[in-house]
Coordinates of C-alpha atoms and ligand atoms in Angstrom, one line a residue:
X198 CA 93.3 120.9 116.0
X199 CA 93.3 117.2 116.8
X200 CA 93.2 114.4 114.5
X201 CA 90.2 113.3 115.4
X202 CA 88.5 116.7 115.4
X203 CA 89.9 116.9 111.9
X204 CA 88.3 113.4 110.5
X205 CA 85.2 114.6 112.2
X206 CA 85.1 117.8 109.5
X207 CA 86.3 115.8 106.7
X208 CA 83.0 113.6 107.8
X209 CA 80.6 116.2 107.6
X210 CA 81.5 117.5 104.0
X211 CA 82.6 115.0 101.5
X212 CA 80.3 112.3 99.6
X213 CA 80.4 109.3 101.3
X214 CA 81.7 107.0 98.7
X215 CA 85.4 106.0 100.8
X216 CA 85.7 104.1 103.8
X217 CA 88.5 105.9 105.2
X218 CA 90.9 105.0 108.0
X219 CA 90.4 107.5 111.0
X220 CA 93.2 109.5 110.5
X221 CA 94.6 112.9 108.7
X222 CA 97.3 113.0 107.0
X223 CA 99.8 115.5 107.3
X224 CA 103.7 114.3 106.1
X225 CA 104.9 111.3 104.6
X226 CA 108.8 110.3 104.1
X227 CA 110.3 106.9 103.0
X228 CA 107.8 104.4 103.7
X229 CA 106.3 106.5 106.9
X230 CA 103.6 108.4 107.0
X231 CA 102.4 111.1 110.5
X232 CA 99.0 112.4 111.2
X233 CA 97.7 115.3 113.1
X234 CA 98.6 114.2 116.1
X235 CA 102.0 113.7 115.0
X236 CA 101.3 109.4 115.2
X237 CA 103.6 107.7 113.0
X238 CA 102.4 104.7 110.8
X239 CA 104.2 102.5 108.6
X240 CA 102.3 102.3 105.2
X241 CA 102.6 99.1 103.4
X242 CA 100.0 100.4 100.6
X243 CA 102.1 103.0 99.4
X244 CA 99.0 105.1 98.2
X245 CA 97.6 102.1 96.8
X246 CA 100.6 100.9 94.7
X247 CA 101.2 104.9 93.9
X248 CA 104.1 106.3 95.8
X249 CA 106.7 103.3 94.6
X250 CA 109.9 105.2 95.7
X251 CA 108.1 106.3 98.9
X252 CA 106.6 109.3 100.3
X253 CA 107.9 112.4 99.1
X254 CA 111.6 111.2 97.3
X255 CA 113.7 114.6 97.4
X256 CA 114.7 113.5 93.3
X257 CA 110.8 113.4 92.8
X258 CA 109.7 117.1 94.9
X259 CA 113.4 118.7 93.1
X260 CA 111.7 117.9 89.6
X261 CA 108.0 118.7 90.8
X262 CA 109.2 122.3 92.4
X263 CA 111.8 123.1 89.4
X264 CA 109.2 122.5 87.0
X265 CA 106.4 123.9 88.6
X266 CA 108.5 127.4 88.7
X267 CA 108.9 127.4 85.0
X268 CA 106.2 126.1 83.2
X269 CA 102.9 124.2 84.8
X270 CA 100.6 123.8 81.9
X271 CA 100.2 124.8 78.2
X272 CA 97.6 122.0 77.2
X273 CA 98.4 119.3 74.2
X274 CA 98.3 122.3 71.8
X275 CA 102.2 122.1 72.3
X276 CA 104.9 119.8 72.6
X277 CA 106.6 119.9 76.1
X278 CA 110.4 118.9 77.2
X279 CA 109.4 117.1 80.5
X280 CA 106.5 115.0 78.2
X281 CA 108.7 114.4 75.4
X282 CA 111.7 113.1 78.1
X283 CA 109.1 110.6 79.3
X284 CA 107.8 109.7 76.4
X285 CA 111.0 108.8 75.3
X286 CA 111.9 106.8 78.7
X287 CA 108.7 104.5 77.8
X288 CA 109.3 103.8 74.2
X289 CA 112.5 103.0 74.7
X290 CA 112.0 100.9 77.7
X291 CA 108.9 98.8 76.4
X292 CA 108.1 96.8 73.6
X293 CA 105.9 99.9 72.5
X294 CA 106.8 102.9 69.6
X295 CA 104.0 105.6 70.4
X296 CA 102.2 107.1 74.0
X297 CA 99.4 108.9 75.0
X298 CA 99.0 110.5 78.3
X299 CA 96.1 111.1 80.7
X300 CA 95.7 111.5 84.1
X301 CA 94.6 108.5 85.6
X302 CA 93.9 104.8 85.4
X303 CA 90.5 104.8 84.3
X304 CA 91.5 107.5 81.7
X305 CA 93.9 105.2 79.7
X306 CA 91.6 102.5 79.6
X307 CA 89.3 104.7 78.1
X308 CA 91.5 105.4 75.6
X309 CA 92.6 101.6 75.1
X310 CA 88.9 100.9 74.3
X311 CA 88.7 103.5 71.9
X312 CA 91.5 102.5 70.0
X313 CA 90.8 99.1 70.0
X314 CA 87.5 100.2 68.4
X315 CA 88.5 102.8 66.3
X316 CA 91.6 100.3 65.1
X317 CA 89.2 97.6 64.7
X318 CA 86.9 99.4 62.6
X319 CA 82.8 99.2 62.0
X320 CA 81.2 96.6 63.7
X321 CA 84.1 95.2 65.8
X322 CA 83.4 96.6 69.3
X323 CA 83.4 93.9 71.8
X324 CA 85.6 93.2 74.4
X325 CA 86.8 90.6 76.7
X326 CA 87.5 90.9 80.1
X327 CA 87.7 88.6 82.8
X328 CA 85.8 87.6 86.4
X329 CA 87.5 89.3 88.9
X330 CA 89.4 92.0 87.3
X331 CA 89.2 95.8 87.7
X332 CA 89.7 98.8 85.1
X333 CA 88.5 101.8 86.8
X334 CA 85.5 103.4 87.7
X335 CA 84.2 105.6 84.7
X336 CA 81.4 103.5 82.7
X337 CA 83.0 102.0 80.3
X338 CA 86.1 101.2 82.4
X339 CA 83.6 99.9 85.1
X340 CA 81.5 97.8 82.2
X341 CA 85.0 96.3 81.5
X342 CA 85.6 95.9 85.0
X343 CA 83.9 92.1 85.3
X344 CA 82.7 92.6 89.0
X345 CA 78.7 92.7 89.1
X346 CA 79.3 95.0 92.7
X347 CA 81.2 97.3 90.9
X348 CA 78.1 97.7 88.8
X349 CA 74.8 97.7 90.9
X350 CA 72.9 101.1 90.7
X351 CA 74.3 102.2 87.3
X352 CA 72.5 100.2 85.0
X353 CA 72.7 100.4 82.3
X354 CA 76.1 99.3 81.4
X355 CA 78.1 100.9 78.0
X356 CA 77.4 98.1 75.7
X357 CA 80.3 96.1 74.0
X358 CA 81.6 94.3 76.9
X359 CA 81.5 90.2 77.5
X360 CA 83.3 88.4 80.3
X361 CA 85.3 85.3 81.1
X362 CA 85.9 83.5 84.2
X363 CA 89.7 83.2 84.8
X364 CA 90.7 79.4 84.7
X365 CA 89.8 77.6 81.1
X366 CA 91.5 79.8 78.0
X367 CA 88.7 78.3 75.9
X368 CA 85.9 79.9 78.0
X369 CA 87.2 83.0 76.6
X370 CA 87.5 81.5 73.0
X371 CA 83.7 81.1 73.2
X372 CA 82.9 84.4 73.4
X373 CA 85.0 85.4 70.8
X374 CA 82.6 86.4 67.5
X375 CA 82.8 88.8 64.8
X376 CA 82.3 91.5 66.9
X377 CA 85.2 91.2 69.1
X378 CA 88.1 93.4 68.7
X379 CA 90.2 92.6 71.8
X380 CA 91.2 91.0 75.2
X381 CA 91.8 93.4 78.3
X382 CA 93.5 91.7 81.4
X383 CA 95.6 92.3 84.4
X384 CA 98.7 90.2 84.1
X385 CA 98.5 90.1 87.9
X386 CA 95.2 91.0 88.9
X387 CA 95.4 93.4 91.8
X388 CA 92.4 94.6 93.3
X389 CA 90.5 91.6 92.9
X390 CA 93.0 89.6 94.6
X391 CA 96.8 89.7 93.9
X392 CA 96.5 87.1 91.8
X393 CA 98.6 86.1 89.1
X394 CA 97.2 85.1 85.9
X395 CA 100.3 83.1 84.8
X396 CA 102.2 83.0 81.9
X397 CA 100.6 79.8 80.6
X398 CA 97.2 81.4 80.4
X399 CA 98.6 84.6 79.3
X400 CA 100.3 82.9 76.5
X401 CA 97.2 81.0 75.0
X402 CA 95.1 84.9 75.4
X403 CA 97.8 86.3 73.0
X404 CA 97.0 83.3 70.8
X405 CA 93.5 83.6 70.5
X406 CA 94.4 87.2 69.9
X407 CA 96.6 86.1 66.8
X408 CA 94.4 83.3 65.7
X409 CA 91.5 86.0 65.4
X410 CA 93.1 88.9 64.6
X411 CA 92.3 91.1 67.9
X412 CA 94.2 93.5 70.1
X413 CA 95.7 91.8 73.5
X414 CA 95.3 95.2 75.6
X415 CA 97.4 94.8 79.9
X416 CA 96.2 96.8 81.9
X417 CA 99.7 97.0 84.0
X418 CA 98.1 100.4 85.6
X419 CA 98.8 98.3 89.3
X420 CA 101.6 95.7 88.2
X421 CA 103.7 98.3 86.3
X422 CA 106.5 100.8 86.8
X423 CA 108.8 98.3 89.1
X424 CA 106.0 96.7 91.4
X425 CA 106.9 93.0 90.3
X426 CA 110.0 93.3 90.4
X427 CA 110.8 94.2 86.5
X428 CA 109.6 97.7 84.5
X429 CA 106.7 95.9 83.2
X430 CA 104.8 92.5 84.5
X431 CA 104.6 91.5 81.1
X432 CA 108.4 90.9 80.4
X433 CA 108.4 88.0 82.7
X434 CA 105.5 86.7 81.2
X435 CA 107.2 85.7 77.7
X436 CA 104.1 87.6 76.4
X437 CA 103.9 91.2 74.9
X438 CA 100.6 92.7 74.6
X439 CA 99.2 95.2 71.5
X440 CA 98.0 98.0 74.1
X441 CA 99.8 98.5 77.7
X442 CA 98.3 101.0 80.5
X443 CA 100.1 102.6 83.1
X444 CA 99.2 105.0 85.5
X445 CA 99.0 104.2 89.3
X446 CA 103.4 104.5 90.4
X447 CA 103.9 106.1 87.3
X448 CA 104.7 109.5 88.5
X449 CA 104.7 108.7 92.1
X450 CA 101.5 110.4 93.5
X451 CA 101.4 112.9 91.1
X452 CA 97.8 112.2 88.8
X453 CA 99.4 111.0 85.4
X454 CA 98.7 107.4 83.1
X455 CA 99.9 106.4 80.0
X456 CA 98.5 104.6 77.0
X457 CA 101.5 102.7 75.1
X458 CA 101.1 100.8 71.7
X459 CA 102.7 99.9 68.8
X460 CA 103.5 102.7 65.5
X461 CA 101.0 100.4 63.5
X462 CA 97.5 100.4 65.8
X463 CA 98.8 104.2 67.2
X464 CA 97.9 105.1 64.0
X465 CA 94.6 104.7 64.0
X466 CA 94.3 108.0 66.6
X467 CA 94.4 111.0 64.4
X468 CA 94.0 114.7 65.0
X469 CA 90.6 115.0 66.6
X470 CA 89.4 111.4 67.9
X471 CA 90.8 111.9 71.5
X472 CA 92.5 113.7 73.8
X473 CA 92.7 115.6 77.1
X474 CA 93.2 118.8 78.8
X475 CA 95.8 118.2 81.0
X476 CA 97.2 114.8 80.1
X477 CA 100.8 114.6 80.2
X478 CA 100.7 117.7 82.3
X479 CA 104.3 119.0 82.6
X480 CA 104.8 119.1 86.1
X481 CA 103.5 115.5 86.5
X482 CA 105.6 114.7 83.2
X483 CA 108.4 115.6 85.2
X484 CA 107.8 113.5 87.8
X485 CA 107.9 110.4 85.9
X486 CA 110.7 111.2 84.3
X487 CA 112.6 111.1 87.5
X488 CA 110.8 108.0 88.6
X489 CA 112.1 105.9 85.5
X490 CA 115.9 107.2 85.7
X491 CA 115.5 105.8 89.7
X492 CA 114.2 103.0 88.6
X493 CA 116.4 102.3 86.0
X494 CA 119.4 102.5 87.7
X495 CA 121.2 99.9 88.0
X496 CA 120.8 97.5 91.0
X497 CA 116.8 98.9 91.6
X498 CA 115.2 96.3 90.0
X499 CA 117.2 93.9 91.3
X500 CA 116.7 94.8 94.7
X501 CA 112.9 94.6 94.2
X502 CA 113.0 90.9 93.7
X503 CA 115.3 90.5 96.2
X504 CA 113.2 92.3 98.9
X505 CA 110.2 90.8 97.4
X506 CA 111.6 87.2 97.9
X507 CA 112.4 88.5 101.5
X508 CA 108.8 89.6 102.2
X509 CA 106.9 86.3 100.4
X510 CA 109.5 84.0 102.7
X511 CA 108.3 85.7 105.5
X512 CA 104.5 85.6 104.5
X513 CA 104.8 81.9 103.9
X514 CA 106.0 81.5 107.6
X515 CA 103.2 83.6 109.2
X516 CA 100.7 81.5 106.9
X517 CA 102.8 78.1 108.3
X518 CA 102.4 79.8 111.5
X519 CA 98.6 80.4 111.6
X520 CA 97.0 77.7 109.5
X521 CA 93.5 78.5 110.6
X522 CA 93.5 82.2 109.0
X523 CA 95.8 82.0 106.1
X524 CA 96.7 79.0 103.6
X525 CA 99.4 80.8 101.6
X526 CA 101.2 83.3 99.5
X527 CA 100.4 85.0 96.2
X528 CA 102.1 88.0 93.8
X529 CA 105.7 89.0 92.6
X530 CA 107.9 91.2 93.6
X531 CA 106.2 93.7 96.2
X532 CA 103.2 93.1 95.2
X533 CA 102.4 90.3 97.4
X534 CA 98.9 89.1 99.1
X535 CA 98.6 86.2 102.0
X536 CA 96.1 84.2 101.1
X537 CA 93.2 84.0 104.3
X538 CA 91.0 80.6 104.9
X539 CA 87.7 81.2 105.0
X540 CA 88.0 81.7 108.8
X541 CA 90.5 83.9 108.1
X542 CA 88.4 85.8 105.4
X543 CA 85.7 86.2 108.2
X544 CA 88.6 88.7 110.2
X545 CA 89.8 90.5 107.1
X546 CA 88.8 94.0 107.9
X547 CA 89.0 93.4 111.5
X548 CA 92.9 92.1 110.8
X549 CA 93.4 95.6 108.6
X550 CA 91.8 97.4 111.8
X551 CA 93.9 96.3 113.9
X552 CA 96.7 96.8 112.7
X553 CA 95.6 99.9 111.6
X554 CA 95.6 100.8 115.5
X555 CA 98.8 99.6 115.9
X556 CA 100.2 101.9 113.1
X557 CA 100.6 99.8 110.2
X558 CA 98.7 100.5 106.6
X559 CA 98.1 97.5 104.9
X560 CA 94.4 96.1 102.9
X561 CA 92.4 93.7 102.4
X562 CA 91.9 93.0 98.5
X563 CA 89.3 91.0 96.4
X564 CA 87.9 89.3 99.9
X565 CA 90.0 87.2 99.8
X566 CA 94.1 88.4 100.9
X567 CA 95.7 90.9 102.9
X568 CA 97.1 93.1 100.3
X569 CA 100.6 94.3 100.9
X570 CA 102.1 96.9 98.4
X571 CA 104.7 99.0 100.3
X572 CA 107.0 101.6 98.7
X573 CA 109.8 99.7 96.4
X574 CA 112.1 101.1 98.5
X575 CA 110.9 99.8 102.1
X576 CA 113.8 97.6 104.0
X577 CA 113.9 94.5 105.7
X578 CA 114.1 96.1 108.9
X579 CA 110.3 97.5 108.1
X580 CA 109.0 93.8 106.8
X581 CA 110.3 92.6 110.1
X582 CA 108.3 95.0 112.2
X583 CA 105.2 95.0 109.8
X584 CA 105.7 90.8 109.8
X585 CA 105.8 91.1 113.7
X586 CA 103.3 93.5 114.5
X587 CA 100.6 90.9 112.0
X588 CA 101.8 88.0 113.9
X589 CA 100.7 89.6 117.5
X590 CA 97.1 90.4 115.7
X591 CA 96.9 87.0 114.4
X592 CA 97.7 85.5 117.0
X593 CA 95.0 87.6 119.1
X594 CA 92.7 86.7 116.8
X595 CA 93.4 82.7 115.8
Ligands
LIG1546 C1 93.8 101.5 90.1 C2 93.5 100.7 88.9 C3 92.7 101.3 87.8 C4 92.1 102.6 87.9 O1 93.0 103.7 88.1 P1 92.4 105.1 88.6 O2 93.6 106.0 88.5 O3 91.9 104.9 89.9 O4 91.4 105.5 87.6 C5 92.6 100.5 86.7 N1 93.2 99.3 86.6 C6 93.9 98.8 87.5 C7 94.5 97.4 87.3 C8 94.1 99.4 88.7 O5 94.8 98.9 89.7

């Protein structure tokens, strides 16, 4: 059966809440991905940010298929090797002591706001998010999530939730009151537009945070696990936050997040306040743990910034090139967005399209750039074909 014929069934029974591209997918390897009909495409989304070492890394489906034959669930009523092995890798790779596993995004924000609460104690509930961000989809991740879109139709909003716009640290401070129990933010915001918050602003949220004795919660569920170019966005910030997410690359498609804090706020989760059925399931435990030891080698890091200084140079010469669609560069590491003038803004999805047809999977984020997120591992050789292929449709369209 075709492609096409294929899209057509998918059509007729799911809820119509994606946009999807026009295509099955049947096999991914590297940074490549082939449909029904056997067309290739080179995916520069990487699963959205998910599949960091690339499709289907033989270290990655070895610890997925070895674990899956002995042991692919027992629930959190008992400890597991491949969950303590990973929990282990995090601790000791981060500026956190404790972690709690889910098995998504969304899920560890919910626990973030929990414990902030439940840390906080009575009365201090509220907390600060900022314009543009995004923290999943669940109510009270989408209530922290400070886009009014996100929100329409599902009124009312969880209560306890105030937002900032990005730009002036004291327009934060003003909402601050005795109430509040914490700041959640994206170091680099990622869905609403690659855009870093910088360290500067970063810096003055962790010092309203001491100054008023709240939790400064990253959500690093998009910016983690190696996609700017260290473990963590964070460490190059100069600023450590209370409460970290991950999730997204974490375990490299397989459904897995993790909530990471310090020994002294972890504390304030005992026997019975949360949990989940298959968080830290073993099989996806296992996973991770072979994405950190990749990613922790020696070198992989490393090579991160060095491709991602490759692929930013050669953004900043399409946006030189075609002045009427894009203005610029934003992002770190491979997590990188060119910036489109309002012209250019006007051809977004028609730019994604296009390419699209030409086999290349990029995004366009927040409105406002061409989001470009491939697999950590992709080479220079790919950039150049992706860089060339966006030049012709640019140029078809400027
Ligand atoms: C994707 C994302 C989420 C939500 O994760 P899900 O796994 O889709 O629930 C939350 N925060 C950020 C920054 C994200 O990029």
């Amino acid at each position: 059966m075709s492609n096409a014929a294929w899209v057509a069934r998918g059509e007729e029974v799911f809820v119509g809440n994606y946009s999807r591209f026009p295509a099955t997918m049947v096999r991914g390897q590297g940074c490549r991905l082939w449909d029904e009909d056997g067309r290739e495409y080179l995916d520069f989304l990487a699963g959205i940010a998910v599949c960091s070492l690339g499709h289907c890394h033989p270290r990655v489906t070895e610890a997925v298929v070895a674990q899956a034959r002995s042991l692919v669930h027992v629930s959190n009523l008992f400890h597991t090797r491949p969950q303590i092995e990973l929990a282990e890798l995090l601790t000791a790779n981060t500026f956190a002591d404790r972690v709690f596993m889910a098995n998504s995004g969304a899920e560890v924000n919910e626990a973030a706001i929990k414990l902030a609460r439940i840390h906080s104690g009575e009365g201090r509930y509220e907390i600060i998010s900022l314009t543009g961000s995004f923290h999943g989809r669940t109510l009270a991740t989408v209530a922290a999530t400070a886009q009014p879109k996100f929100h329409q139709g599902f009124e009312p909003m969880p209560q306890g939730f105030r937002y900032a716009p990005y730009g002036d640290p004291g327009e934060v401070e003003q909402l601050i009151g005795d109430q509040t129990c914490a700041i959640l933010c994206e170091p680099l915001q990622g869905e609403g537009g690659v855009l870093p918050l910088g360290n500067e602003y970063l810096q003055a949220l962790r010092d309203l945070c001491d100054q008023h004795g709240l939790l400064l919660i990253f959500d690093e569920i998009q910016t983690g696990m190696g996609r700017t170019g260290t473990l963590f966005a964070y460490e190059q910030t100069g600023v450590v936050p209370d409460i970290m997410t991950s999730a997204k690359a974490l375990a490299n498609g397989l459904p897995l997040g993790a909530l990471l804090t310090t020994d002294e706020i972890a504390a304030s989760l005992v026997p019975g306040t949360h949990g989940s059925t298959f968080g830290g399931n073993p099989v996806a435990a296992a996973a991770a743990v072979a994405v950190l030891e990749e990613m922790l080698a020696p070198g992989f890091l490393e090579g991160v910034q060095q491709t991602g200084a490759y692929f930013s140079g050669k953004l900043n010469e399409l946006a030189a090139r075609f002045p009427v669609l894009a203005s610029g560069v934003r992002g770190q590491g491979l997590l990188l967005g060119l910036i489109l003038t309002e012209e250019g803004i006007a051809h977004g999805g028609e730019i994604v399209q296009r390419l699209f047809g030409r086999g290349m999977v990029i995004n366009f984020a927040g409105n406002t750039v061409l989001r470009f997120a491939p697999p950590l591992v992709v080479s220079r050789a790919e950039i150049d074909q992706l860089i060339a292929e966006l030049a012709e449709v640019l140029a078809e369209l400027g």
